PDB file of C-alpha atoms in Angstrom:
ATOM      1  CA  UNK A   1      94.947  86.271  47.411  1.00 83.00           C
ATOM      2  CA  UNK A   2      98.565  87.167  46.607  1.00 95.00           C
ATOM      3  CA  UNK A   3      99.351  90.398  44.816  1.00 97.00           C
ATOM      4  CA  UNK A   4     102.729  90.701  43.099  1.00 98.00           C
ATOM      5  CA  UNK A   5     104.305  94.019  42.182  1.00 97.00           C
ATOM      6  CA  UNK A   6     107.420  94.216  40.011  1.00 97.00           C
ATOM      7  CA  UNK A   7     109.909  97.048  39.944  1.00 97.00           C
ATOM      8  CA  UNK A   8     113.348  97.781  38.562  1.00 98.00           C
ATOM      9  CA  UNK A   9     112.737  97.651  34.843  1.00 98.00           C
ATOM     10  CA  UNK A  10     113.979 100.311  32.492  1.00 98.00           C
ATOM     11  CA  UNK A  11     116.207 101.156  29.566  1.00 98.00           C
ATOM     12  CA  UNK A  12     119.797  99.954  29.519  1.00 98.00           C
ATOM     13  CA  UNK A  13     122.619  99.683  27.024  1.00 98.00           C
ATOM     14  CA  UNK A  14     123.862  96.397  25.642  1.00 98.00           C
ATOM     15  CA  UNK A  15     126.069  94.755  28.241  1.00 98.00           C
ATOM     16  CA  UNK A  16     124.454  96.617  31.087  1.00 98.00           C
ATOM     17  CA  UNK A  17     122.684  95.308  34.159  1.00 98.00           C
ATOM     18  CA  UNK A  18     119.328  95.591  35.851  1.00 98.00           C
ATOM     19  CA  UNK A  19     117.957  94.164  39.059  1.00 98.00           C
ATOM     20  CA  UNK A  20     114.256  93.377  39.066  1.00 98.00           C
ATOM     21  CA  UNK A  21     112.330  93.029  42.295  1.00 98.00           C
ATOM     22  CA  UNK A  22     108.936  91.522  42.954  1.00 98.00           C
ATOM     23  CA  UNK A  23     107.209  92.103  46.265  1.00 98.00           C
ATOM     24  CA  UNK A  24     104.329  89.898  47.363  1.00 98.00           C
ATOM     25  CA  UNK A  25     101.467  91.178  49.465  1.00 97.00           C
ATOM     26  CA  UNK A  26     101.588  88.195  51.795  1.00 96.00           C
ATOM     27  CA  UNK A  27     103.919  85.381  52.745  1.00 96.00           C
ATOM     28  CA  UNK A  28     105.274  83.310  49.881  1.00 95.00           C
ATOM     29  CA  UNK A  29     107.611  81.173  51.959  1.00 95.00           C
ATOM     30  CA  UNK A  30     106.151  77.947  50.583  1.00 95.00           C
ATOM     31  CA  UNK A  31     105.737  79.179  47.013  1.00 96.00           C
ATOM     32  CA  UNK A  32     107.691  78.513  43.883  1.00 97.00           C
ATOM     33  CA  UNK A  33     108.677  81.945  42.580  1.00 97.00           C
ATOM     34  CA  UNK A  34     109.691  82.835  39.087  1.00 97.00           C
ATOM     35  CA  UNK A  35     110.157  85.303  36.311  1.00 98.00           C
ATOM     36  CA  UNK A  36     108.643  85.100  32.862  1.00 97.00           C
ATOM     37  CA  UNK A  37     109.006  87.455  29.947  1.00 98.00           C
ATOM     38  CA  UNK A  38     107.041  88.296  26.850  1.00 98.00           C
ATOM     39  CA  UNK A  39     108.413  90.094  23.821  1.00 97.00           C
ATOM     40  CA  UNK A  40     106.078  91.818  21.348  1.00 91.00           C
ATOM     41  CA  UNK A  41     104.206  89.260  19.283  1.00 93.00           C
ATOM     42  CA  UNK A  42     105.681  86.391  21.273  1.00 96.00           C
ATOM     43  CA  UNK A  43     104.378  84.050  23.917  1.00 95.00           C
ATOM     44  CA  UNK A  44     105.234  84.268  27.563  1.00 95.00           C
ATOM     45  CA  UNK A  45     108.354  82.256  28.354  1.00 96.00           C
ATOM     46  CA  UNK A  46     109.981  81.137  31.567  1.00 96.00           C
ATOM     47  CA  UNK A  47     113.160  83.028  32.387  1.00 98.00           C
ATOM     48  CA  UNK A  48     114.007  81.700  35.826  1.00 98.00           C
ATOM     49  CA  UNK A  49     112.362  79.971  38.748  1.00 97.00           C
ATOM     50  CA  UNK A  50     113.375  79.261  42.325  1.00 97.00           C
ATOM     51  CA  UNK A  51     112.024  76.594  44.633  1.00 96.00           C
ATOM     52  CA  UNK A  52     110.362  77.212  47.961  1.00 92.00           C
ATOM     53  CA  UNK A  53     112.275  74.819  50.176  1.00 87.00           C
ATOM     54  CA  UNK A  54     115.929  74.840  49.162  1.00 89.00           C
ATOM     55  CA  UNK A  55     116.010  77.811  46.759  1.00 91.00           C
ATOM     56  CA  UNK A  56     117.113  75.638  43.873  1.00 93.00           C
ATOM     57  CA  UNK A  57     117.089  77.783  40.728  1.00 97.00           C
ATOM     58  CA  UNK A  58     116.347  76.870  37.152  1.00 96.00           C
ATOM     59  CA  UNK A  59     117.048  79.059  34.140  1.00 98.00           C
ATOM     60  CA  UNK A  60     116.159  79.289  30.514  1.00 97.00           C
ATOM     61  CA  UNK A  61     119.125  78.351  28.349  1.00 98.00           C
ATOM     62  CA  UNK A  62     119.172  81.837  26.875  1.00 98.00           C
ATOM     63  CA  UNK A  63     119.931  83.479  30.234  1.00 98.00           C
ATOM     64  CA  UNK A  64     122.156  80.919  31.942  1.00 98.00           C
ATOM     65  CA  UNK A  65     125.336  82.511  33.190  1.00 98.00           C
ATOM     66  CA  UNK A  66     123.902  86.012  32.856  1.00 98.00           C
ATOM     67  CA  UNK A  67     120.828  86.116  35.093  1.00 98.00           C
ATOM     68  CA  UNK A  68     120.512  85.155  38.742  1.00 98.00           C
ATOM     69  CA  UNK A  69     117.262  84.590  40.596  1.00 98.00           C
ATOM     70  CA  UNK A  70     117.125  84.870  44.367  1.00 97.00           C
ATOM     71  CA  UNK A  71     114.549  85.234  47.093  1.00 97.00           C
ATOM     72  CA  UNK A  72     114.173  86.787  50.501  1.00 96.00           C
ATOM     73  CA  UNK A  73     111.336  85.056  52.295  1.00 95.00           C
ATOM     74  CA  UNK A  74     111.464  87.481  55.205  1.00 95.00           C
ATOM     75  CA  UNK A  75     110.638  90.260  52.760  1.00 97.00           C
ATOM     76  CA  UNK A  76     108.293  88.170  50.593  1.00 97.00           C
ATOM     77  CA  UNK A  77     110.391  89.246  47.652  1.00 98.00           C
ATOM     78  CA  UNK A  78     112.006  87.597  44.656  1.00 98.00           C
ATOM     79  CA  UNK A  79     114.767  89.202  42.611  1.00 98.00           C
ATOM     80  CA  UNK A  80     116.199  88.809  39.158  1.00 98.00           C
ATOM     81  CA  UNK A  81     119.706  90.124  38.648  1.00 98.00           C
ATOM     82  CA  UNK A  82     120.287  90.569  34.931  1.00 98.00           C
ATOM     83  CA  UNK A  83     123.822  91.074  33.668  1.00 98.00           C
ATOM     84  CA  UNK A  84     125.354  91.252  30.207  1.00 98.00           C
ATOM     85  CA  UNK A  85     122.035  92.288  28.763  1.00 98.00           C
ATOM     86  CA  UNK A  86     121.368  91.822  25.071  1.00 98.00           C
ATOM     87  CA  UNK A  87     118.790  93.393  22.757  1.00 97.00           C
ATOM     88  CA  UNK A  88     116.951  90.075  22.626  1.00 97.00           C
ATOM     89  CA  UNK A  89     116.334  90.372  26.356  1.00 98.00           C
ATOM     90  CA  UNK A  90     113.938  93.219  25.615  1.00 98.00           C
ATOM     91  CA  UNK A  91     110.518  92.207  26.898  1.00 98.00           C
ATOM     92  CA  UNK A  92     107.944  92.749  29.568  1.00 98.00           C
ATOM     93  CA  UNK A  93     109.049  90.771  32.596  1.00 98.00           C
ATOM     94  CA  UNK A  94     106.447  89.219  34.863  1.00 97.00           C
ATOM     95  CA  UNK A  95     106.816  87.919  38.371  1.00 97.00           C
ATOM     96  CA  UNK A  96     104.968  84.705  39.182  1.00 97.00           C
ATOM     97  CA  UNK A  97     104.179  82.688  42.288  1.00 97.00           C
ATOM     98  CA  UNK A  98     102.771  79.210  42.702  1.00 96.00           C
ATOM     99  CA  UNK A  99     101.794  77.600  46.012  1.00 95.00           C
ATOM    100  CA  UNK A 100     102.085  74.094  44.546  1.00 94.00           C
ATOM    101  CA  UNK A 101     105.757  74.357  43.681  1.00 91.00           C
ATOM    102  CA  UNK A 102     105.270  74.327  39.931  1.00 90.00           C
ATOM    103  CA  UNK A 103     108.034  75.718  37.768  1.00 85.00           C
ATOM    104  CA  UNK A 104     106.268  76.341  34.479  1.00 83.00           C
ATOM    105  CA  UNK A 105     102.815  77.199  35.784  1.00 86.00           C
ATOM    106  CA  UNK A 106     101.791  79.863  38.257  1.00 91.00           C
ATOM    107  CA  UNK A 107      98.733  80.797  40.258  1.00 93.00           C
ATOM    108  CA  UNK A 108      99.598  84.464  40.676  1.00 96.00           C
ATOM    109  CA  UNK A 109     101.106  87.023  38.331  1.00 97.00           C
ATOM    110  CA  UNK A 110     102.432  90.523  38.595  1.00 97.00           C
ATOM    111  CA  UNK A 111     101.488  93.308  36.225  1.00 97.00           C
ATOM    112  CA  UNK A 112     104.810  93.267  34.407  1.00 97.00           C
ATOM    113  CA  UNK A 113     107.734  95.644  34.082  1.00 98.00           C
ATOM    114  CA  UNK A 114     109.328  96.707  30.814  1.00 98.00           C
ATOM    115  CA  UNK A 115     112.979  95.959  30.145  1.00 98.00           C
ATOM    116  CA  UNK A 116     114.478  97.526  27.050  1.00 98.00           C
ATOM    117  CA  UNK A 117     118.053  96.868  25.951  1.00 98.00           C
ATOM    118  CA  UNK A 118     119.350  99.275  23.350  1.00 97.00           C
ATOM    119  CA  UNK A 119     122.144  98.643  20.889  1.00 90.00           C
TER     120      UNK A 119
END
């Protein structure tokens, strides 16, 4: 019942920044929201997740200190600010939402947005 649409991906140089946005079609106030990514030939991995109630974030070790997840419940939107980008960050990034507050599992997924970091 929830449609997620990502935006903000693109091509950046090493060390650059991107801000991804994910807009939900309906309220996600009570949802866990997160970002996953999938590189070619690789599985989908959790990048960051943020809780529904107190906005507590969790991050993959590979992005800690570089990426920041945030949410705006009034806009039904979750963001991923990506700084100090590296070539290994290149992947398709997917927005995810889960009404049960799960961090590593999601009920709804966006279509994905490509992030490419050139060296």
